[in-house]
Amino acid sequence: MPIRGVIFDLDNTLVASDLDFELMRREMGLSGSLPLLEAIAELPPADAERCWDILAAHEQQGAQRATLFAGVADFLQMAADRGLARAVLTRNSRAHTLSTLARLALDFNPVICREDGPVKPDPAAIWKICAAWGFAPSECVMIGDYRFDIEAGQRAGTHTVLFTGGGGPSDLEHCRPPCFVLASFAEPAELWQWLERIGLEGSGGCC
Ligand SMILES: [Mg+2]
């Protein structure tokens, strides 16, 4: 069964936006181990509103300074030339995601953001993307830099690729290893070979 669709994380996978989550947490006064979005959601409404504003300010700056990682434009063109569907799945807001994609002339369909429902690592958004495409999760690949990307892909039943070139932490303590590790989109030959191989072998789910 060939691979038919690729789902990309945005920040630190396709683009360097230098979002500083530790700084955000300090500005928000957040402690504890809950991830940012989940921690804000637990706050009383007034505190949450203040934190959403802080997050929005950081995300806006990130959208304005975001640059493509090396090789991303060519990789996306190669994916398009091979007839692969391409989606973005991000915990970022829709406004700042669309702003980033428009400024960098990137085209994905669909683009799923945090307003669209349960965020990664929940697998629901991946199932939604697969349903929109009409593909099985096992025909798709989730590529991202963080454990939530890998965990979401594994829970949804896609193949998974960990991108390590963004320099961010790749804390995979809480999930199984990804199917493939990609250091740079500028050197995609092995990734393409792997995608062709798993497509030919028809291995279902995460390999
Ligand atoms: Mg990311």
mmCIF file with all atom_site columns, N, CA and C and ligand atoms in Angstrom, residues 9-13 120 144-146 149, ligand 1:
data_model
loop_
_atom_site.group_PDB
_atom_site.id
_atom_site.type_symbol
_atom_site.label_atom_id
_atom_site.label_alt_id
_atom_site.label_comp_id
_atom_site.label_asym_id
_atom_site.label_entity_id
_atom_site.label_seq_id
_atom_site.pdbx_PDB_ins_code
_atom_site.Cartn_x
_atom_site.Cartn_y
_atom_site.Cartn_z
_atom_site.occupancy
_atom_site.B_iso_or_equiv
_atom_site.pdbx_formal_charge
_atom_site.auth_seq_id
_atom_site.auth_comp_id
_atom_site.auth_asym_id
_atom_site.auth_atom_id
_atom_site.pdbx_PDB_model_num
ATOM   1  N  N  . ASP A 1 9   ? 4.056  18.704 11.270 1.00 0.00 ? 9   ASP A N  1
ATOM   2  C  CA . ASP A 1 9   ? 4.034  19.711 12.327 1.00 0.00 ? 9   ASP A CA 1
ATOM   3  C  C  . ASP A 1 9   ? 4.603  21.003 11.719 1.00 0.00 ? 9   ASP A C  1
ATOM   4  N  N  . LEU A 1 10  ? 4.325  22.142 12.331 1.00 0.00 ? 10  LEU A N  1
ATOM   5  C  CA . LEU A 1 10  ? 4.814  23.408 11.763 1.00 0.00 ? 10  LEU A CA 1
ATOM   6  C  C  . LEU A 1 10  ? 6.088  23.901 12.472 1.00 0.00 ? 10  LEU A C  1
ATOM   7  N  N  . ASP A 1 11  ? 5.945  24.353 13.724 1.00 0.00 ? 11  ASP A N  1
ATOM   8  C  CA . ASP A 1 11  ? 7.068  24.989 14.423 1.00 0.00 ? 11  ASP A CA 1
ATOM   9  C  C  . ASP A 1 11  ? 8.163  23.978 14.752 1.00 0.00 ? 11  ASP A C  1
ATOM   10 N  N  . ASN A 1 12  ? 9.380  24.353 14.390 1.00 0.00 ? 12  ASN A N  1
ATOM   11 C  CA . ASN A 1 12  ? 10.562 23.498 14.618 1.00 0.00 ? 12  ASN A CA 1
ATOM   12 C  C  . ASN A 1 12  ? 10.574 22.241 13.760 1.00 0.00 ? 12  ASN A C  1
ATOM   13 N  N  . THR A 1 13  ? 9.664  22.176 12.786 1.00 0.00 ? 13  THR A N  1
ATOM   14 C  CA . THR A 1 13  ? 9.696  21.067 11.821 1.00 0.00 ? 13  THR A CA 1
ATOM   15 C  C  . THR A 1 13  ? 9.849  21.650 10.416 1.00 0.00 ? 13  THR A C  1
ATOM   16 N  N  . LYS A 1 120 ? -2.736 17.698 19.590 1.00 0.00 ? 120 LYS A N  1
ATOM   17 C  CA . LYS A 1 120 ? -1.740 16.629 19.764 1.00 0.00 ? 120 LYS A CA 1
ATOM   18 C  C  . LYS A 1 120 ? -1.297 16.610 21.223 1.00 0.00 ? 120 LYS A C  1
ATOM   19 N  N  . GLY A 1 144 ? 7.303  15.284 12.708 1.00 0.00 ? 144 GLY A N  1
ATOM   20 C  CA . GLY A 1 144 ? 7.371  16.379 13.655 1.00 0.00 ? 144 GLY A CA 1
ATOM   21 C  C  . GLY A 1 144 ? 8.601  16.283 14.532 1.00 0.00 ? 144 GLY A C  1
ATOM   22 N  N  . ASP A 1 145 ? 8.831  17.347 15.289 1.00 0.00 ? 145 ASP A N  1
ATOM   23 C  CA . ASP A 1 145 ? 10.075 17.434 16.073 1.00 0.00 ? 145 ASP A CA 1
ATOM   24 C  C  . ASP A 1 145 ? 9.874  17.055 17.532 1.00 0.00 ? 145 ASP A C  1
ATOM   25 N  N  . TYR A 1 146 ? 8.624  16.835 17.952 1.00 0.00 ? 146 TYR A N  1
ATOM   26 C  CA . TYR A 1 146 ? 8.369  16.703 19.380 1.00 0.00 ? 146 TYR A CA 1
ATOM   27 C  C  . TYR A 1 146 ? 7.615  15.413 19.666 1.00 0.00 ? 146 TYR A C  1
ATOM   28 N  N  . ASP A 1 149 ? 4.092  14.917 18.477 1.00 0.00 ? 149 ASP A N  1
ATOM   29 C  CA . ASP A 1 149 ? 3.899  14.562 17.056 1.00 0.00 ? 149 ASP A CA 1
ATOM   30 C  C  . ASP A 1 149 ? 3.986  13.052 16.879 1.00 0.00 ? 149 ASP A C  1
HETATM 31 MG MG . MG  B 2 .   ? 7.057  21.379 16.661 1.00 0.00 ? 1   MG  B MG 1
#
